[in-house]
Amino acid sequence: MSSEFILAGEDKIPSVGLGLWKIDRESTAEIVYKAIEIGYRHIDAACDYGNEYEAGDGIRKAIDDGLVRREDLWITSKLWNTFHRAEVVPVALEKTLSDLELDYLDLYHIHFPISLAHVPIDKRYPPGWFYDPDAEHPQMKEDPVPILETWQAMIECQKSGLIRHLGVCNFGVSLIRDLMASSSVKPAVLQVELHPYLTQEKLLRFCAQHDIHVTGFSPLGAQSYFSIGMAEEGEGVIDRKETKAIAEQVGRTPAQVVLRWGLQRGTSIVPKTSRVERLKENLDLFDFELTDQQMNTLNALNQNRRFNDPGDFGEKAFHTFFPIYE
């Protein structure tokens, strides 16, 4: 298996990237630099992660030190929910580019099919989910904007050379189908939660039919969610006896088995870690292969278990019921 996947149009996206969600700002620059030094070429960032400025420091140092050229890297970022109005899409993009110290992005996603009231950058950045965190009863404040309006503004940014590819995150088949019916520019990439507890076969099949590449976030499942109370002990895919048995059979760690499962499904992955040894482990996936039986064993673990669901965490964390997947 190659370390890259070919997109529609023959461009190539690295199959393994470093996800920056939940990496502390203080360590982000060093982790990004180390990742590039080890061999990562895809950095998966977002406004909402709150560490793009520090990521930019790491990217710039790696380039200045001669580890890579800019054109060797694939940098992804995401438009936050409060910047969906057409007039503020380029404002958000310019802020991201400035923080990352880049002239262009390789991929820019709509982060969620959720449009919230605009919060100016000079008022609060990143804006987060609350409209006014200091209110007596802070909540998310919806500002309904058609997805097409946001998408067309992103297309204009692409035409100006600031974005190479456009994508969407956390979209289902119906939204993608409607977007393709409304615009001549379809998403190059869909990024969604994917792991053996949430296999999403029909979504992957639909994207394959329409030459939309899929990237899986949280590819290890529950691991990213223990610390924020969105998963409970015992929900880890890597802790399952089936996963451990396969790991013993192939002489790899359970995490490598699950990550390899993601790659063999034809999806790129963006695992997050702040530990250098894990950076190396998560990239060391190309000299072994899972058998059909081993793949089927992991597929059979599916529970349609979604850890990152605004319909759940919106109410718990932000006092606002906001389902999007139902």
mmCIF file of C-alpha atoms in Angstrom:
data_model
loop_
_atom_site.group_PDB
_atom_site.id
_atom_site.type_symbol
_atom_site.label_atom_id
_atom_site.label_comp_id
_atom_site.label_asym_id
_atom_site.label_seq_id
_atom_site.Cartn_x
_atom_site.Cartn_y
_atom_site.Cartn_z
ATOM 1 C CA MET A 1 0.000 0.000 0.000
ATOM 2 C CA SER A 2 1.244 3.479 -0.902
ATOM 3 C CA SER A 3 1.711 6.191 1.711
ATOM 4 C CA GLU A 4 -0.581 8.391 -0.409
ATOM 5 C CA PHE A 5 -4.076 8.192 -1.864
ATOM 6 C CA ILE A 6 -4.915 9.666 -5.260
ATOM 7 C CA LEU A 7 -7.759 12.189 -5.317
ATOM 8 C CA ALA A 8 -10.040 12.879 -8.235
ATOM 9 C CA GLY A 9 -7.849 15.004 -10.476
ATOM 10 C CA GLU A 10 -4.722 12.957 -9.745
ATOM 11 C CA ASP A 11 -3.454 14.989 -6.787
ATOM 12 C CA LYS A 12 -2.213 12.914 -3.841
ATOM 13 C CA ILE A 13 -3.090 13.182 -0.154
ATOM 14 C CA PRO A 14 -0.797 11.526 2.417
ATOM 15 C CA SER A 15 -2.542 8.511 3.904
ATOM 16 C CA VAL A 16 -1.456 9.235 7.483
ATOM 17 C CA GLY A 17 -1.554 12.717 8.977
ATOM 18 C CA LEU A 18 -1.089 14.254 12.395
ATOM 19 C CA GLY A 19 -4.367 15.458 13.889
ATOM 20 C CA LEU A 20 -3.911 18.565 16.048
ATOM 21 C CA TRP A 21 -7.151 18.320 18.013
ATOM 22 C CA LYS A 22 -6.479 18.445 21.767
ATOM 23 C CA ILE A 23 -2.724 18.949 21.456
ATOM 24 C CA ASP A 24 -1.746 21.563 24.044
ATOM 25 C CA ARG A 25 -0.710 24.887 22.563
ATOM 26 C CA GLU A 26 2.535 24.828 24.562
ATOM 27 C CA SER A 27 3.691 21.634 22.878
ATOM 28 C CA THR A 28 2.131 22.016 19.414
ATOM 29 C CA ALA A 29 5.104 23.646 17.662
ATOM 30 C CA GLU A 30 7.504 20.985 18.905
ATOM 31 C CA ILE A 31 5.143 18.104 18.087
ATOM 32 C CA VAL A 32 4.539 19.415 14.559
ATOM 33 C CA TYR A 33 8.275 19.845 13.995
ATOM 34 C CA LYS A 34 9.031 16.359 15.344
ATOM 35 C CA ALA A 35 6.270 14.853 13.215
ATOM 36 C CA ILE A 36 7.699 16.399 10.043
ATOM 37 C CA GLU A 37 11.181 15.296 11.079
ATOM 38 C CA ILE A 38 9.932 11.716 11.524
ATOM 39 C CA GLY A 39 8.261 11.725 8.120
ATOM 40 C CA TYR A 40 4.730 13.096 8.448
ATOM 41 C CA ARG A 41 3.679 15.201 5.494
ATOM 42 C CA HIS A 42 0.039 15.820 6.390
ATOM 43 C CA ILE A 43 -0.907 18.175 9.234
ATOM 44 C CA ASP A 44 -4.626 18.293 10.064
ATOM 45 C CA ALA A 45 -5.468 21.608 11.735
ATOM 46 C CA ALA A 46 -8.572 23.689 12.459
ATOM 47 C CA CYS A 47 -9.479 27.113 13.765
ATOM 48 C CA ASP A 48 -11.367 25.529 16.652
ATOM 49 C CA TYR A 49 -8.375 23.543 17.883
ATOM 50 C CA GLY A 50 -6.849 26.782 19.102
ATOM 51 C CA ASN A 51 -3.274 25.899 18.176
ATOM 52 C CA GLU A 52 -2.829 26.955 14.550
ATOM 53 C CA TYR A 53 -0.450 29.778 15.498
ATOM 54 C CA GLU A 54 1.826 27.320 17.271
ATOM 55 C CA ALA A 55 1.474 24.788 14.455
ATOM 56 C CA GLY A 56 2.623 27.512 12.088
ATOM 57 C CA ASP A 57 5.777 27.949 14.153
ATOM 58 C CA GLY A 58 6.529 24.247 13.836
ATOM 59 C CA ILE A 59 5.861 24.201 10.096
ATOM 60 C CA ARG A 60 7.954 27.295 9.478
ATOM 61 C CA LYS A 61 10.899 25.958 11.493
ATOM 62 C CA ALA A 62 10.791 22.643 9.628
ATOM 63 C CA ILE A 63 10.879 24.481 6.307
ATOM 64 C CA ASP A 64 13.571 26.918 7.433
ATOM 65 C CA ASP A 65 15.717 24.043 8.714
ATOM 66 C CA GLY A 66 15.500 22.312 5.358
ATOM 67 C CA LEU A 67 13.517 19.288 6.537
ATOM 68 C CA VAL A 68 10.901 19.849 3.826
ATOM 69 C CA ARG A 69 9.743 22.282 1.200
ATOM 70 C CA ARG A 70 6.300 23.801 1.472
ATOM 71 C CA GLU A 71 5.173 21.858 -1.583
ATOM 72 C CA ASP A 72 6.113 18.582 0.155
ATOM 73 C CA LEU A 73 3.512 19.213 2.862
ATOM 74 C CA TRP A 74 -0.242 18.750 2.844
ATOM 75 C CA ILE A 75 -1.853 21.196 5.261
ATOM 76 C CA THR A 76 -5.540 20.853 6.068
ATOM 77 C CA SER A 77 -7.655 23.303 8.041
ATOM 78 C CA LYS A 78 -11.341 23.845 8.699
ATOM 79 C CA LEU A 79 -13.796 26.737 8.592
ATOM 80 C CA TRP A 80 -15.465 27.171 11.970
ATOM 81 C CA ASN A 81 -19.232 27.299 12.537
ATOM 82 C CA THR A 82 -19.311 31.043 13.261
ATOM 83 C CA PHE A 83 -17.804 31.956 9.867
ATOM 84 C CA HIS A 84 -20.405 30.533 7.483
ATOM 85 C CA ARG A 85 -21.677 33.882 6.131
ATOM 86 C CA ALA A 86 -20.156 34.557 2.718
ATOM 87 C CA GLU A 87 -18.580 37.827 3.752
ATOM 88 C CA VAL A 88 -16.642 36.312 6.668
ATOM 89 C CA VAL A 89 -15.417 33.106 5.001
ATOM 90 C CA PRO A 90 -12.343 34.860 3.514
ATOM 91 C CA VAL A 91 -11.737 36.625 6.827
ATOM 92 C CA ALA A 92 -11.580 33.295 8.640
ATOM 93 C CA LEU A 93 -9.362 31.795 5.957
ATOM 94 C CA GLU A 94 -6.911 34.712 6.064
ATOM 95 C CA LYS A 95 -6.648 34.346 9.841
ATOM 96 C CA THR A 96 -5.875 30.643 9.511
ATOM 97 C CA LEU A 97 -3.298 31.300 6.795
ATOM 98 C CA SER A 98 -1.694 34.023 8.898
ATOM 99 C CA ASP A 99 -1.510 31.791 11.972
ATOM 100 C CA LEU A 100 -0.099 28.867 10.000
ATOM 101 C CA GLU A 101 2.329 31.207 8.181
ATOM 102 C CA LEU A 102 1.190 29.894 4.813
ATOM 103 C CA ASP A 103 0.231 31.369 1.453
ATOM 104 C CA TYR A 104 -2.300 28.629 0.720
ATOM 105 C CA LEU A 105 -3.970 25.543 2.178
ATOM 106 C CA ASP A 106 -3.967 22.178 0.475
ATOM 107 C CA LEU A 107 -7.442 21.439 1.842
ATOM 108 C CA TYR A 108 -10.076 23.579 3.561
ATOM 109 C CA HIS A 109 -13.139 21.924 5.063
ATOM 110 C CA ILE A 110 -16.471 23.136 6.345
ATOM 111 C CA HIS A 111 -15.952 21.828 9.883
ATOM 112 C CA PHE A 112 -19.590 21.039 10.712
ATOM 113 C CA PRO A 113 -22.937 21.480 8.959
ATOM 114 C CA ILE A 114 -23.679 23.879 11.807
ATOM 115 C CA SER A 115 -24.012 27.618 11.270
ATOM 116 C CA LEU A 116 -23.696 29.785 14.372
ATOM 117 C CA ALA A 117 -23.890 33.539 14.884
ATOM 118 C CA HIS A 118 -20.734 35.334 13.871
ATOM 119 C CA VAL A 119 -18.220 36.281 16.566
ATOM 120 C CA PRO A 120 -15.641 38.796 15.263
ATOM 121 C CA ILE A 121 -12.022 37.669 15.441
ATOM 122 C CA ASP A 122 -11.040 40.729 17.482
ATOM 123 C CA LYS A 123 -13.707 39.861 20.039
ATOM 124 C CA ARG A 124 -12.770 36.223 20.656
ATOM 125 C CA TYR A 125 -10.631 33.711 18.790
ATOM 126 C CA PRO A 126 -11.115 30.909 18.378
ATOM 127 C CA PRO A 127 -14.806 31.676 18.879
ATOM 128 C CA GLY A 128 -15.782 28.302 20.357
ATOM 129 C CA TRP A 129 -19.368 27.110 20.641
ATOM 130 C CA PHE A 130 -20.909 29.699 22.964
ATOM 131 C CA TYR A 131 -22.096 32.969 21.478
ATOM 132 C CA ASP A 132 -21.454 34.747 24.772
ATOM 133 C CA PRO A 133 -19.561 32.651 27.342
ATOM 134 C CA ASP A 134 -20.121 35.361 29.965
ATOM 135 C CA ALA A 135 -23.923 35.345 29.685
ATOM 136 C CA GLU A 136 -25.945 34.186 32.666
ATOM 137 C CA HIS A 137 -27.068 31.148 30.668
ATOM 138 C CA PRO A 138 -24.529 30.773 27.813
ATOM 139 C CA GLN A 139 -25.701 28.848 24.765
ATOM 140 C CA MET A 140 -24.951 28.202 21.113
ATOM 141 C CA LYS A 141 -26.716 30.781 18.928
ATOM 142 C CA GLU A 142 -27.837 29.504 15.551
ATOM 143 C CA ASP A 143 -27.619 31.739 12.485
ATOM 144 C CA PRO A 144 -29.124 29.739 9.612
ATOM 145 C CA VAL A 145 -26.923 30.057 6.533
ATOM 146 C CA PRO A 146 -27.416 27.844 3.456
ATOM 147 C CA ILE A 147 -24.478 25.501 3.002
ATOM 148 C CA LEU A 148 -24.319 26.594 -0.628
ATOM 149 C CA GLU A 149 -23.626 30.197 0.425
ATOM 150 C CA THR A 150 -20.654 29.059 2.482
ATOM 151 C CA TRP A 151 -19.466 26.689 -0.232
ATOM 152 C CA GLN A 152 -19.601 29.315 -2.964
ATOM 153 C CA ALA A 153 -17.536 31.687 -0.828
ATOM 154 C CA MET A 154 -14.963 28.943 -0.394
ATOM 155 C CA ILE A 155 -14.935 28.375 -4.152
ATOM 156 C CA GLU A 156 -14.064 32.048 -4.638
ATOM 157 C CA CYS A 157 -11.155 31.627 -2.229
ATOM 158 C CA GLN A 158 -10.057 28.587 -4.206
ATOM 159 C CA LYS A 159 -10.174 30.573 -7.448
ATOM 160 C CA SER A 160 -7.899 33.185 -5.895
ATOM 161 C CA GLY A 161 -5.290 30.527 -5.122
ATOM 162 C CA LEU A 162 -5.673 30.445 -1.349
ATOM 163 C CA ILE A 163 -7.064 26.890 -1.287
ATOM 164 C CA ARG A 164 -6.124 23.937 -3.505
ATOM 165 C CA HIS A 165 -8.945 21.568 -2.551
ATOM 166 C CA LEU A 166 -12.315 21.963 -0.843
ATOM 167 C CA GLY A 167 -13.852 19.494 1.573
ATOM 168 C CA VAL A 168 -16.534 18.937 4.167
ATOM 169 C CA CYS A 169 -16.488 17.339 7.611
ATOM 170 C CA ASN A 170 -19.262 15.574 9.478
ATOM 171 C CA PHE A 171 -21.590 15.542 6.460
ATOM 172 C CA GLY A 172 -23.854 12.631 5.554
ATOM 173 C CA VAL A 173 -24.961 11.380 2.166
ATOM 174 C CA SER A 174 -28.036 13.639 1.898
ATOM 175 C CA LEU A 175 -26.083 16.844 2.499
ATOM 176 C CA ILE A 176 -23.317 15.835 0.092
ATOM 177 C CA ARG A 177 -25.857 14.874 -2.554
ATOM 178 C CA ASP A 178 -27.626 18.222 -2.177
ATOM 179 C CA LEU A 179 -24.331 20.129 -2.333
ATOM 180 C CA MET A 180 -23.338 18.338 -5.536
ATOM 181 C CA ALA A 181 -26.750 19.081 -7.049
ATOM 182 C CA SER A 182 -26.322 22.774 -6.185
ATOM 183 C CA SER A 183 -22.720 23.356 -7.248
ATOM 184 C CA SER A 184 -20.461 22.313 -10.096
ATOM 185 C CA VAL A 185 -17.644 21.939 -7.559
ATOM 186 C CA LYS A 186 -17.994 18.809 -5.453
ATOM 187 C CA PRO A 187 -16.028 18.088 -2.271
ATOM 188 C CA ALA A 188 -12.644 16.517 -2.946
ATOM 189 C CA VAL A 189 -12.520 15.057 0.562
ATOM 190 C CA LEU A 190 -14.983 14.144 3.286
ATOM 191 C CA GLN A 191 -13.636 13.890 6.829
ATOM 192 C CA VAL A 192 -15.759 11.943 9.309
ATOM 193 C CA GLU A 193 -15.403 9.864 12.460
ATOM 194 C CA LEU A 194 -14.337 6.337 11.479
ATOM 195 C CA HIS A 195 -13.221 3.366 13.579
ATOM 196 C CA PRO A 196 -14.328 -0.255 14.048
ATOM 197 C CA TYR A 197 -17.207 0.860 16.297
ATOM 198 C CA LEU A 198 -18.430 3.253 13.553
ATOM 199 C CA THR A 199 -17.656 1.727 10.184
ATOM 200 C CA GLN A 200 -20.097 3.777 8.043
ATOM 201 C CA GLU A 201 -19.990 1.360 5.088
ATOM 202 C CA LYS A 202 -22.806 3.000 3.112
ATOM 203 C CA LEU A 203 -21.244 6.450 3.431
ATOM 204 C CA LEU A 204 -17.879 5.125 2.224
ATOM 205 C CA ARG A 205 -19.521 3.306 -0.661
ATOM 206 C CA PHE A 206 -21.356 6.465 -1.729
ATOM 207 C CA CYS A 207 -18.155 8.512 -1.643
ATOM 208 C CA ALA A 208 -16.277 5.884 -3.652
ATOM 209 C CA GLN A 209 -18.984 6.025 -6.326
ATOM 210 C CA HIS A 210 -18.529 9.800 -6.601
ATOM 211 C CA ASP A 211 -14.713 9.955 -6.340
ATOM 212 C CA ILE A 212 -14.786 11.725 -2.985
ATOM 213 C CA HIS A 213 -11.858 10.680 -0.829
ATOM 214 C CA VAL A 214 -12.609 9.952 2.819
ATOM 215 C CA THR A 215 -10.422 10.786 5.815
ATOM 216 C CA GLY A 216 -11.195 9.204 9.160
ATOM 217 C CA PHE A 217 -10.805 11.253 12.323
ATOM 218 C CA SER A 218 -10.608 9.649 15.755
ATOM 219 C CA PRO A 219 -9.408 6.468 13.993
ATOM 220 C CA LEU A 220 -8.776 4.752 17.341
ATOM 221 C CA GLY A 221 -12.292 5.475 18.563
ATOM 222 C CA ALA A 222 -12.746 6.181 22.248
ATOM 223 C CA GLN A 223 -9.119 7.073 23.013
ATOM 224 C CA SER A 224 -9.593 10.755 22.164
ATOM 225 C CA TYR A 225 -12.700 11.084 24.307
ATOM 226 C CA PHE A 226 -11.865 9.635 27.735
ATOM 227 C CA SER A 227 -10.330 12.869 29.031
ATOM 228 C CA ILE A 228 -13.362 14.999 28.113
ATOM 229 C CA GLY A 229 -16.028 12.664 29.436
ATOM 230 C CA MET A 230 -17.369 11.640 26.007
ATOM 231 C CA ALA A 231 -16.339 7.990 26.385
ATOM 232 C CA GLU A 232 -16.143 5.607 29.291
ATOM 233 C CA GLU A 233 -13.530 3.061 30.269
ATOM 234 C CA GLY A 234 -14.141 -0.199 28.490
ATOM 235 C CA GLU A 235 -15.197 1.454 25.216
ATOM 236 C CA GLY A 236 -11.740 1.309 23.655
ATOM 237 C CA VAL A 237 -11.417 -0.643 20.407
ATOM 238 C CA ILE A 238 -7.765 -1.301 21.195
ATOM 239 C CA ASP A 239 -8.791 -2.977 24.446
ATOM 240 C CA ARG A 240 -10.983 -5.556 22.738
ATOM 241 C CA LYS A 241 -9.792 -9.159 22.856
ATOM 242 C CA GLU A 242 -10.347 -9.411 19.094
ATOM 243 C CA THR A 243 -8.013 -6.484 18.441
ATOM 244 C CA LYS A 244 -5.384 -7.803 20.826
ATOM 245 C CA ALA A 245 -5.514 -11.243 19.206
ATOM 246 C CA ILE A 246 -4.935 -9.770 15.747
ATOM 247 C CA ALA A 247 -2.098 -7.621 17.125
ATOM 248 C CA GLU A 248 -0.410 -10.762 18.446
ATOM 249 C CA GLN A 249 -0.893 -12.514 15.106
ATOM 250 C CA VAL A 250 0.766 -9.719 13.100
ATOM 251 C CA GLY A 251 3.332 -8.698 15.711
ATOM 252 C CA ARG A 252 2.086 -5.133 16.061
ATOM 253 C CA THR A 253 0.366 -3.045 18.708
ATOM 254 C CA PRO A 254 -3.441 -2.993 18.914
ATOM 255 C CA ALA A 255 -3.363 0.682 17.885
ATOM 256 C CA GLN A 256 -1.364 -0.130 14.752
ATOM 257 C CA VAL A 257 -3.857 -2.855 13.888
ATOM 258 C CA VAL A 258 -6.802 -0.444 14.107
ATOM 259 C CA LEU A 259 -4.979 2.246 12.133
ATOM 260 C CA ARG A 260 -3.994 -0.267 9.470
ATOM 261 C CA TRP A 261 -7.640 -1.341 9.266
ATOM 262 C CA GLY A 262 -8.515 2.262 8.379
ATOM 263 C CA LEU A 263 -5.905 2.430 5.631
ATOM 264 C CA GLN A 264 -6.930 -0.891 4.087
ATOM 265 C CA ARG A 265 -10.474 0.430 3.753
ATOM 266 C CA GLY A 266 -9.099 3.102 1.416
ATOM 267 C CA THR A 267 -9.390 5.967 3.891
ATOM 268 C CA SER A 268 -6.646 8.285 5.057
ATOM 269 C CA ILE A 269 -6.354 8.768 8.816
ATOM 270 C CA VAL A 270 -5.323 11.611 11.126
ATOM 271 C CA PRO A 271 -4.487 10.140 14.544
ATOM 272 C CA LYS A 272 -3.521 12.562 17.290
ATOM 273 C CA THR A 273 -0.680 12.122 19.761
ATOM 274 C CA SER A 274 1.649 14.309 21.791
ATOM 275 C CA ARG A 275 4.235 11.559 22.331
ATOM 276 C CA VAL A 276 7.154 11.114 19.957
ATOM 277 C CA GLU A 277 7.178 7.319 20.308
ATOM 278 C CA ARG A 278 3.497 7.244 19.355
ATOM 279 C CA LEU A 279 4.188 9.510 16.370
ATOM 280 C CA LYS A 280 6.593 6.882 15.070
ATOM 281 C CA GLU A 281 4.232 3.999 15.872
ATOM 282 C CA ASN A 282 1.271 5.639 14.127
ATOM 283 C CA LEU A 283 3.299 6.106 10.949
ATOM 284 C CA ASP A 284 4.781 2.598 10.929
ATOM 285 C CA LEU A 285 1.874 0.956 9.122
ATOM 286 C CA PHE A 286 3.114 0.088 5.652
ATOM 287 C CA ASP A 287 5.127 -3.115 6.061
ATOM 288 C CA PHE A 288 2.332 -5.395 7.219
ATOM 289 C CA GLU A 289 -1.160 -6.233 6.047
ATOM 290 C CA LEU A 290 -4.328 -7.543 7.641
ATOM 291 C CA THR A 291 -5.983 -10.603 6.103
ATOM 292 C CA ASP A 292 -9.568 -10.532 4.896
ATOM 293 C CA GLN A 293 -10.547 -12.524 7.964
ATOM 294 C CA GLN A 294 -8.837 -10.058 10.293
ATOM 295 C CA MET A 295 -10.502 -7.137 8.506
ATOM 296 C CA ASN A 296 -13.883 -8.836 8.810
ATOM 297 C CA THR A 297 -13.306 -9.462 12.521
ATOM 298 C CA LEU A 298 -12.749 -5.744 13.067
ATOM 299 C CA ASN A 299 -15.668 -4.812 10.811
ATOM 300 C CA ALA A 300 -17.897 -6.999 12.960
ATOM 301 C CA LEU A 301 -17.165 -4.802 15.983
ATOM 302 C CA ASN A 302 -19.380 -2.077 14.501
ATOM 303 C CA GLN A 303 -21.912 -0.640 16.958
ATOM 304 C CA ASN A 304 -22.729 2.572 15.064
ATOM 305 C CA ARG A 305 -21.125 4.168 18.132
ATOM 306 C CA ARG A 306 -20.429 7.841 17.480
ATOM 307 C CA PHE A 307 -18.301 9.571 20.099
ATOM 308 C CA ASN A 308 -18.286 13.023 18.455
ATOM 309 C CA ASP A 309 -21.981 13.870 18.189
ATOM 310 C CA PRO A 310 -23.286 17.445 18.614
ATOM 311 C CA GLY A 311 -26.671 15.918 19.365
ATOM 312 C CA ASP A 312 -25.103 14.593 22.565
ATOM 313 C CA PHE A 313 -22.320 16.988 23.573
ATOM 314 C CA GLY A 314 -24.153 20.168 22.496
ATOM 315 C CA GLU A 315 -26.674 19.813 25.270
ATOM 316 C CA LYS A 316 -24.236 18.512 27.875
ATOM 317 C CA ALA A 317 -21.446 20.994 27.270
ATOM 318 C CA PHE A 318 -23.124 23.987 25.633
ATOM 319 C CA HIS A 319 -26.710 23.871 26.948
ATOM 320 C CA THR A 320 -28.048 23.599 23.399
ATOM 321 C CA PHE A 321 -29.743 20.619 21.793
ATOM 322 C CA PHE A 322 -28.279 20.496 18.280
ATOM 323 C CA PRO A 323 -28.542 17.121 16.492
ATOM 324 C CA ILE A 324 -27.158 16.855 12.972
ATOM 325 C CA TYR A 325 -26.965 13.137 12.188
ATOM 326 C CA GLU A 326 -30.551 12.060 12.785
#
